Amino acid sequence: MLIEILSTGEEIRSGAVVDSNAAYIARQLEQIDMPAARHTSVGDELDILVNVLSEISQRAQFAIVTGGLGPTEDDRTIEAAAKTAGVGLELFSEALRAMEIFLKKRNLALNPSNRKQAYLPIGSEMFMNPIGTAPGFALTIKDCVFFFLPGVPPEMKQMLAQTIIPRLMDYRGRNAIFQTVKLRLFGLPESGVNERLKEFETVFPKLSLRLRTKFPEIQITLCGSEAQIDRLQNHVKDAQDWVLEKLAPHVFSSSGEPMASVIGDLLHKQGATLAIAESCTGGLISHWITNVAGSSDYFIYTAVVYADVTKVNTLGVSSDTLEKYGAVHERTAQEMARGARDKAGSTFGLATTGIAGPGGGSHAKPVGTICIGLAGPSFLEGYRFTFNFHDRGMHKRIFAMKALDMLRHKLLAM
Amino acid sequence: MLIEILSTGEEIRSGAVVDSNAAYIARQLEQIDMPAARHTSVGDELDILVNVLSEISQRAQFAIVTGGLGPTEDDRTIEAAAKTAGVGLELFSEALRAMEIFLKKRNLALNPSNRKQAYLPIGSEMFMNPIGTAPGFALTIKDCVFFFLPGVPPEMKQMLAQTIIPRLMDYRGRNAIFQTVKLRLFGLPESGVNERLKEFETVFPKLSLRLRTKFPEIQITLCGSEAQIDRLQNHVKDAQDWVLEKLAPHVFSSSGEPMASVIGDLLHKQGATLAIAESCTGGLISHWITNVAGSSDYFIYTAVVYADVTKVNTLGVSSDTLEKYGAVHERTAQEMARGARDKAGSTFGLATTGIAGPGGGSHAKPVGTICIGLAGPSFLEGYRFTFNFHDRGMHKRIFAMKALDMLRHKLLAM
């Protein structure tokens, strides 16, 4: 079975937008073990669209196409699909009604360009779009079933999940059941993870394991398909345990949640609260923590303190400590964590102070040095680590992740 | 002239990595007015590589191929190129020598798998890789000139800029000179920018103008090519002035710099310093500000204050204000900005308080409401705006950008 992905639109062709739709669809296809053979991206010229659709229809059994279903003149995918199939367009009145309802809810009227979206190639099967005006559709050209989806990512993702993936699984074998587990880990290089998991294929020949580096973390997807649900569940569970044994304590999530959510859950369970003092991470830890909806339940306060005098004035770091050890030191980090905790009256305090670069490094404390402080009801701890990425942005990200990972280990041990 | 882009590698095909190389190359080609007609991505199977190279050789005059030049067994692009062209491989001893020097600098020895990288298709023209082991090469197959580049982004970018783009410009016309100007703007929708600039093509028929939305900002590239440098410079300058007149005051940068750098330059010029109080933006403004190297010269302190009690304790916001107006109010934002400024002893204070969602909205203050406070030596101001994006992350980004843009206008007026 051969599947291809086609992305259409000038913004993709010109590089104005990176084609993350194709990568997203490819990952979903990997998860049901129906890998895409290739992706193609073209603009919105009718001739090239027709050429590409025709080429794909001669190679593939299935194709997922995104973009070009909108109301403007630049949206030519429907016309190209009809032309390639050698059919005309017809009005899908159900699509028109759905569009009217959708627009009415937003106090908008249907205009002639919206009407265009309800005309689909004769012989299409229409897919409703609950969150936009452009319906999707399936059309068979030669021996290839094309699924045409909107290019707007949330609309594409919803239609893919609700209609296309179940449909493909159906084609693949009506009784197959799929299960996917996503682990996220921090603190090992990809080569180290590969080395530790190299026997996976031998131990679990029926399952597949995929790694994805999203700096500074690594994501692992375990995926299997079998006819019997309980056998599959046991199988995937065994594999997950096997992977966890090889990689613990580096795995911070077995459910695909980001680090900040994991920290949030741990704090929430303990009825605890957090305050943060950031120097070199410059607000990034707080940004991550507050990306989680509901974080106001446990997150109280952050002080981003770049200047030494501000470390003293706002967090009560002692001038003696700063003079004796400097701003980048375990002791300073400890005092910053204690200061943030005291100021906010929180259960825990977390602090970072280090050198993200490009300037500011020395032989004793090179660029990439990070000191982390942890304060709690009965402890005050300071740590130092050195990374080496020659990039300010990467240092900020790995410093922030390391600080949260230290806090995670502390919370787990309590 | 028809140009295509081909990305190879399992990580791209499977979606584990988003294909940003293709978008990058497409943008570079747009800038020299040689747009790519299509991008294709495939994995590392030899058969499909040969098929795709063969298809491209029948359609295009030029093709830029990335990936698959590495030392491992998965790297098959060189083999596929030779097979498609119907030629064998030969040792490029210059490539081998360059590799030895490169590895020796890093105290590494040449191993047999590195040697493989120095064997290129007979008839290739080799391109040195100063920052990696894989050389690039050009090979003509049928009537198409293929440029093969490493997939590692910095290596690809360097080879593209130093060798491929000048080569393509040569093919295009030996005497043409190119000039590009990048503007960044905030506060207008893309449709509004398009509307205001719709006469550009008529007024400047020899120049090209491209828009790129990188939420929450829009980037505009102006680009021209002519035989005479001074005429071109005048021409591009006129176009830039014309665009600025249509879009000012929304353009925050005429040199491609991000908002946080523009703010940094303005503060630096005035010898001024900044303190920030963030509620709903949760640290994002500080993260952006501290992404700029050297920001410690003007950035002093941020308080991220989620809880009301922390707004009172750390910033001295009055309990009366909070009780009377609530946490999300212009008055509260003003007091937060004043508190941050007082606390840090900075020239200016900037504050945000609002509702990023998904929860916390009301009829009077819906999700998407942002209040911004500005404090300075002789002013204290508060503003309120409402956005509507149904996404916490998007709200945080547009709130943070709006706050910085308000500060920018204030700094410009001083």
Coordinates of C-alpha atoms in Angstrom, one line a residue, chain B:
Chain B
M1 CA 13.5 28.3 -16.0
L2 CA 12.1 25.7 -13.7
I3 CA 13.7 24.9 -10.3
E4 CA 12.7 22.2 -7.8
I5 CA 13.7 21.3 -4.3
L6 CA 14.2 17.7 -3.0
S7 CA 14.6 16.8 0.7
T8 CA 15.8 13.3 1.5
G9 CA 15.9 11.3 4.8
E10 CA 13.7 9.1 6.9
E11 CA 13.3 11.8 9.6
I12 CA 11.7 14.1 7.1
R13 CA 9.6 11.4 5.4
S14 CA 8.2 10.2 8.7
G15 CA 7.5 13.7 10.0
A16 CA 9.9 13.3 12.9
V17 CA 11.5 16.5 11.7
V18 CA 9.6 19.3 10.0
D19 CA 11.2 20.1 6.6
S20 CA 12.4 23.6 7.4
N21 CA 15.3 23.2 4.9
A22 CA 12.9 23.2 2.0
A23 CA 11.2 26.4 3.2
Y24 CA 14.6 28.1 3.8
I25 CA 15.8 27.2 0.3
A26 CA 12.5 28.3 -1.2
R27 CA 12.8 31.7 0.5
Q28 CA 16.3 32.2 -0.8
L29 CA 15.2 31.4 -4.3
E30 CA 12.3 33.8 -4.0
Q31 CA 14.8 36.5 -3.0
I32 CA 16.7 36.2 -6.2
D33 CA 13.4 35.9 -8.2
M34 CA 14.0 32.3 -9.2
P35 CA 11.0 30.7 -7.5
A36 CA 10.9 27.0 -6.8
A37 CA 8.1 25.2 -8.7
R38 CA 7.8 22.3 -6.2
H39 CA 9.3 20.6 -3.2
T40 CA 9.4 16.8 -2.8
S41 CA 10.4 14.8 0.3
V42 CA 11.3 11.1 0.3
G43 CA 13.0 8.7 2.7
D44 CA 16.3 6.9 2.1
E45 CA 15.3 3.9 0.0
L46 CA 17.5 3.7 -3.1
D47 CA 14.7 2.9 -5.5
I48 CA 12.5 5.8 -4.7
L49 CA 15.5 8.2 -4.6
V50 CA 16.4 7.1 -8.2
N51 CA 12.8 7.4 -9.3
V52 CA 12.4 10.9 -7.9
L53 CA 15.8 12.1 -9.3
S54 CA 14.9 10.7 -12.6
E55 CA 11.5 12.4 -12.6
I56 CA 13.0 15.8 -11.6
S57 CA 15.7 15.5 -14.3
Q58 CA 12.9 15.3 -16.9
R59 CA 11.0 18.4 -15.6
A60 CA 13.5 20.9 -14.2
Q61 CA 16.5 22.9 -15.3
F62 CA 17.9 23.1 -11.7
A63 CA 17.3 21.1 -8.6
I64 CA 18.6 21.6 -5.1
V65 CA 18.8 18.4 -3.1
T66 CA 19.5 18.1 0.7
G67 CA 20.4 15.2 2.9
G68 CA 21.8 11.7 2.5
L69 CA 25.5 12.7 2.1
G70 CA 26.6 11.5 5.5
P71 CA 28.9 8.6 6.4
T72 CA 26.2 6.0 7.5
E73 CA 24.6 3.2 5.5
D74 CA 21.3 5.1 5.5
D75 CA 22.9 7.9 3.4
R76 CA 22.2 6.9 -0.1
T77 CA 21.9 10.1 -2.1
I78 CA 25.4 9.9 -3.7
E79 CA 24.7 6.3 -4.8
A80 CA 21.3 7.3 -6.1
A81 CA 22.7 10.3 -8.1
A82 CA 25.3 8.1 -9.7
K83 CA 22.8 5.4 -10.6
T84 CA 20.3 7.9 -12.0
A85 CA 23.1 9.5 -14.1
G86 CA 24.3 6.0 -15.2
V87 CA 27.9 6.7 -14.0
G88 CA 30.2 5.2 -11.4
L89 CA 31.8 6.8 -8.3
E90 CA 35.4 8.1 -8.1
L91 CA 37.5 9.3 -5.2
F92 CA 37.8 13.1 -4.9
S93 CA 41.1 13.3 -3.1
E94 CA 40.7 17.0 -2.4
A95 CA 37.5 16.1 -0.4
L96 CA 39.4 13.4 1.5
R97 CA 42.2 15.9 2.4
A98 CA 39.7 18.5 3.5
M99 CA 38.0 15.9 5.7
E100 CA 41.3 14.8 7.3
I101 CA 42.1 18.4 8.2
F102 CA 38.6 19.0 9.5
L103 CA 38.7 15.9 11.7
K104 CA 42.3 16.5 12.9
K105 CA 41.3 19.9 14.3
R106 CA 38.8 18.0 16.5
N107 CA 41.3 15.3 17.4
L108 CA 39.4 12.7 15.4
A109 CA 40.8 10.2 12.9
L110 CA 39.4 9.5 9.5
N111 CA 37.4 6.2 9.6
P112 CA 36.3 4.1 6.6
S113 CA 32.7 5.4 6.8
N114 CA 34.1 9.0 6.4
R115 CA 36.1 7.8 3.3
K116 CA 32.8 6.9 1.7
Q117 CA 31.8 10.6 1.7
A118 CA 34.8 11.4 -0.6
Y119 CA 33.5 9.2 -3.4
L120 CA 31.3 11.2 -5.7
P121 CA 29.6 10.4 -9.1
I122 CA 32.1 10.7 -12.0
G123 CA 31.7 14.0 -13.6
S124 CA 30.6 15.8 -10.4
E125 CA 31.9 19.3 -9.4
M126 CA 32.7 19.1 -5.7
F127 CA 31.9 21.9 -3.2
M128 CA 34.0 22.2 0.0
N129 CA 32.2 22.0 3.3
P130 CA 34.2 24.2 5.8
I131 CA 32.0 23.3 8.8
G132 CA 31.4 19.5 8.3
T133 CA 32.7 16.4 6.7
A134 CA 30.2 15.9 3.8
P135 CA 31.2 17.8 0.7
G136 CA 28.5 19.0 -1.6
F137 CA 28.5 18.5 -5.4
A138 CA 26.9 19.5 -8.7
L139 CA 26.0 16.9 -11.3
T140 CA 24.1 17.3 -14.6
I141 CA 21.5 14.5 -15.2
K142 CA 19.7 14.9 -18.6
D143 CA 19.3 18.6 -18.9
C144 CA 19.0 19.3 -15.2
V145 CA 21.8 20.6 -13.0
F146 CA 21.4 19.0 -9.6
F147 CA 23.1 20.7 -6.6
F148 CA 23.5 18.1 -3.7
L149 CA 23.9 19.7 -0.3
P150 CA 24.3 18.3 3.3
G151 CA 21.0 18.1 5.3
V152 CA 22.5 19.6 8.4
P153 CA 21.0 23.2 8.3
P154 CA 24.1 25.3 9.1
E155 CA 26.2 23.3 6.5
M156 CA 23.4 23.5 3.9
K157 CA 22.9 27.3 4.5
Q158 CA 26.6 28.1 4.2
M159 CA 27.0 26.1 0.9
L160 CA 23.7 27.6 -0.5
A161 CA 24.8 31.2 0.3
Q162 CA 28.5 30.8 -0.8
T163 CA 28.2 28.6 -3.9
I164 CA 24.7 27.8 -5.1
I165 CA 22.9 31.1 -5.0
P166 CA 25.8 33.0 -6.7
R167 CA 25.9 30.2 -9.3
L168 CA 22.2 30.5 -10.0
M169 CA 22.5 34.2 -10.2
D170 CA 25.3 33.7 -12.7
Y171 CA 23.0 31.5 -14.8
R172 CA 20.3 34.1 -14.6
G173 CA 22.4 37.0 -15.8
R174 CA 26.0 37.7 -15.0
N175 CA 25.6 41.4 -14.4
A176 CA 22.5 41.5 -12.2
I177 CA 22.9 42.9 -8.7
F178 CA 20.4 42.0 -5.9
Q179 CA 19.3 44.0 -3.0
T180 CA 16.8 43.0 -0.3
V181 CA 15.2 44.9 2.5
K182 CA 13.2 43.3 5.3
L183 CA 10.5 45.2 7.2
R184 CA 8.7 43.8 10.2
L185 CA 5.3 45.1 11.4
F186 CA 2.7 44.5 14.0
G187 CA -0.9 45.6 14.4
L188 CA -2.4 45.1 11.0
P189 CA -4.0 41.9 9.6
E190 CA -2.4 40.4 6.5
S191 CA -5.5 41.4 4.4
G192 CA -5.1 45.0 5.6
V193 CA -1.4 45.0 4.6
N194 CA -2.3 43.6 1.2
E195 CA -5.0 46.2 0.7
R196 CA -2.7 49.1 1.5
L197 CA 0.1 47.8 -0.7
K198 CA -2.0 46.6 -3.6
E199 CA -0.6 49.3 -6.0
F200 CA 3.0 48.3 -5.3
E201 CA 3.3 46.3 -8.5
T202 CA 2.0 49.2 -10.6
V203 CA 4.3 51.8 -8.9
F204 CA 7.4 49.6 -8.8
P205 CA 7.1 47.1 -11.6
K206 CA 10.7 46.1 -11.4
L207 CA 10.7 45.2 -7.7
S208 CA 9.1 42.3 -5.9
L209 CA 7.3 42.5 -2.6
R210 CA 6.6 39.4 -0.4
L211 CA 4.6 39.1 2.8
R212 CA 5.1 36.4 5.5
T213 CA 2.9 36.1 8.5
K214 CA 4.8 35.0 11.6
F215 CA 2.1 35.4 14.2
P216 CA 1.7 37.9 15.7
E217 CA 3.8 39.9 13.3
I218 CA 4.1 40.3 9.5
Q219 CA 7.4 40.4 7.7
I220 CA 7.8 42.1 4.3
T221 CA 10.6 41.5 1.9
L222 CA 11.4 44.0 -0.8
C223 CA 13.7 42.7 -3.4
G224 CA 15.1 44.0 -6.7
S225 CA 17.8 43.3 -9.3
E226 CA 19.3 45.6 -11.8
A227 CA 22.6 46.0 -13.7
Q228 CA 23.6 49.3 -12.0
I229 CA 24.1 49.4 -8.2
D230 CA 23.3 53.1 -7.6
R231 CA 20.1 52.9 -9.6
L232 CA 19.0 49.8 -7.8
Q233 CA 19.8 51.4 -4.4
N234 CA 17.7 54.4 -5.2
H235 CA 14.9 52.3 -6.5
V236 CA 14.8 50.0 -3.4
K237 CA 15.0 53.1 -1.2
D238 CA 12.1 54.7 -2.9
A239 CA 10.1 51.5 -2.5
Q240 CA 10.9 51.2 1.1
D241 CA 9.8 54.8 1.7
W242 CA 6.6 54.2 -0.2
V243 CA 5.8 51.1 1.9
L244 CA 6.7 52.9 5.2
E245 CA 4.4 55.7 4.3
K246 CA 1.5 53.3 3.7
L247 CA 2.1 51.2 6.9
A248 CA 3.7 53.5 9.5
P249 CA 3.4 53.5 12.4
H250 CA 2.9 49.7 12.3
V251 CA 6.4 49.0 11.0
F252 CA 8.7 48.4 14.0
S253 CA 11.8 47.4 12.1
S254 CA 13.3 48.3 8.7
S255 CA 16.3 46.2 9.2
G256 CA 14.9 42.8 10.0
E257 CA 15.5 43.1 13.8
P258 CA 13.0 41.5 16.2
M259 CA 10.8 43.7 18.4
A260 CA 12.9 43.0 21.6
S261 CA 16.1 44.3 19.8
V262 CA 14.3 47.4 18.6
I263 CA 13.2 48.1 22.2
G264 CA 16.8 47.4 23.4
D265 CA 18.3 49.8 20.9
L266 CA 15.8 52.6 21.9
L267 CA 16.6 52.1 25.6
H268 CA 20.3 51.9 25.0
K269 CA 20.2 55.2 22.9
Q270 CA 18.5 57.0 25.8
G271 CA 20.7 55.4 28.5
A272 CA 17.5 54.2 30.0
T273 CA 16.6 51.0 31.9
L274 CA 13.4 48.8 32.0
A275 CA 11.5 46.8 34.6
I276 CA 8.5 44.6 33.8
A277 CA 5.5 43.3 35.7
E278 CA 3.8 40.4 33.9
S279 CA 0.6 38.7 34.9
C280 CA -1.1 37.0 31.9
T281 CA 2.0 37.0 29.7
G282 CA 3.7 34.8 32.4
G283 CA 7.3 35.7 31.6
L284 CA 7.2 35.7 27.8
I285 CA 8.0 39.4 27.5
S286 CA 11.1 38.9 29.7
H287 CA 12.0 35.8 27.7
W288 CA 12.0 37.8 24.5
I289 CA 13.9 40.8 26.0
T290 CA 16.6 38.5 27.4
N291 CA 16.9 36.6 24.1
V292 CA 18.9 39.6 23.0
A293 CA 22.6 39.3 23.8
G294 CA 23.7 42.3 25.9
S295 CA 20.1 42.9 27.3
S296 CA 21.7 43.1 30.8
D297 CA 22.7 46.6 29.9
Y298 CA 19.2 47.9 30.1
F299 CA 17.0 45.2 31.5
I300 CA 16.9 45.1 35.3
Y301 CA 13.9 43.2 36.8
T302 CA 10.7 41.4 36.0
A303 CA 8.0 40.3 38.5
V304 CA 5.7 37.6 37.2
V305 CA 2.7 38.0 39.5
Y306 CA -0.2 35.7 39.1
A307 CA -1.8 35.9 42.5
D308 CA -3.5 39.2 43.7
V309 CA -1.7 39.0 47.0
T310 CA 1.7 38.9 45.2
K311 CA 0.7 42.0 43.2
V312 CA 0.2 43.7 46.5
N313 CA 3.3 42.2 48.3
T314 CA 5.9 42.5 45.6
L315 CA 4.7 45.5 43.6
G316 CA 2.8 47.5 46.1
V317 CA -0.4 47.5 44.1
S318 CA -3.1 48.8 46.4
S319 CA -5.7 46.4 47.7
D320 CA -8.3 49.1 47.2
T321 CA -7.6 49.2 43.5
L322 CA -7.8 45.4 43.2
E323 CA -11.1 45.3 45.1
K324 CA -12.6 48.2 43.3
Y325 CA -11.5 47.5 39.7
G326 CA -10.2 43.9 39.8
A327 CA -6.9 42.4 38.7
V328 CA -7.6 43.0 35.0
H329 CA -7.9 46.7 34.7
E330 CA -6.0 49.7 33.4
R331 CA -5.6 51.1 36.9
T332 CA -4.1 47.8 38.2
A333 CA -1.8 47.7 35.1
Q334 CA -0.6 51.2 35.9
E335 CA 0.1 50.4 39.5
M336 CA 1.9 47.2 38.5
A337 CA 4.1 49.2 36.1
R338 CA 4.8 51.9 38.7
G339 CA 5.6 49.2 41.3
A340 CA 8.1 47.4 39.0
R341 CA 9.8 50.7 38.1
D342 CA 10.0 51.8 41.8
K343 CA 11.3 48.4 42.9
A344 CA 14.0 48.2 40.3
G345 CA 14.8 51.9 40.2
S346 CA 14.5 51.8 36.5
T347 CA 13.7 54.6 34.0
F348 CA 10.6 52.8 32.7
G349 CA 8.1 50.2 33.9
L350 CA 5.9 48.0 31.7
A351 CA 3.0 45.9 32.9
T352 CA 0.5 43.4 31.6
T353 CA -2.6 41.9 33.2
G354 CA -5.3 40.1 31.3
I355 CA -7.1 36.9 30.5
A356 CA -5.2 34.5 28.2
G357 CA -7.8 31.8 28.6
P358 CA -9.2 29.2 28.2
G359 CA -11.0 30.0 31.6
G360 CA -11.4 33.2 33.5
G361 CA -13.4 35.3 31.0
S362 CA -16.6 37.2 31.8
H363 CA -19.0 39.2 29.7
A364 CA -17.4 42.5 30.7
K365 CA -13.8 41.1 30.4
P366 CA -13.8 38.3 27.9
V367 CA -10.9 35.9 27.3
G368 CA -8.5 37.9 25.1
T369 CA -8.7 41.1 27.2
I370 CA -5.3 42.7 28.0
C371 CA -4.5 45.7 30.1
I372 CA -1.1 47.4 29.7
G373 CA 0.5 49.8 32.0
L374 CA 3.4 52.2 31.2
A375 CA 5.4 54.1 33.9
G376 CA 8.1 56.6 33.3
P377 CA 9.8 59.7 34.9
S378 CA 6.8 61.9 34.1
F379 CA 3.9 59.7 33.1
L380 CA 1.7 56.8 34.2
E381 CA -0.6 55.3 31.6
G382 CA -3.0 52.4 31.3
Y383 CA -4.7 50.9 28.3
R384 CA -7.1 48.1 27.4
F385 CA -7.4 46.0 24.3
T386 CA -9.4 42.9 23.4
F387 CA -8.2 40.1 21.1
N388 CA -10.1 36.9 20.1
F389 CA -8.0 33.9 19.2
H390 CA -9.4 31.1 21.3
D391 CA -5.9 29.9 22.1
R392 CA -3.9 30.6 25.3
G393 CA -0.5 30.5 23.5
M394 CA -1.6 32.9 20.8
H395 CA -3.1 35.3 23.4
K396 CA 0.2 35.3 25.3
R397 CA 2.1 36.1 22.2
I398 CA -0.1 38.9 21.0
F399 CA -0.4 40.4 24.5
A400 CA 3.4 40.4 24.9
M401 CA 3.9 42.0 21.4
K402 CA 1.2 44.6 22.0
A403 CA 2.8 45.6 25.3
L404 CA 6.2 46.0 23.7
D405 CA 4.7 47.9 20.8
M406 CA 3.1 50.4 23.2
L407 CA 6.4 50.8 24.9
R408 CA 8.1 51.4 21.5
H409 CA 5.7 54.1 20.6
K410 CA 6.2 55.8 24.0
L411 CA 10.0 55.6 23.6
L412 CA 9.9 57.0 20.1
A413 CA 7.8 60.0 21.3
M414 CA 10.2 61.0 24.0

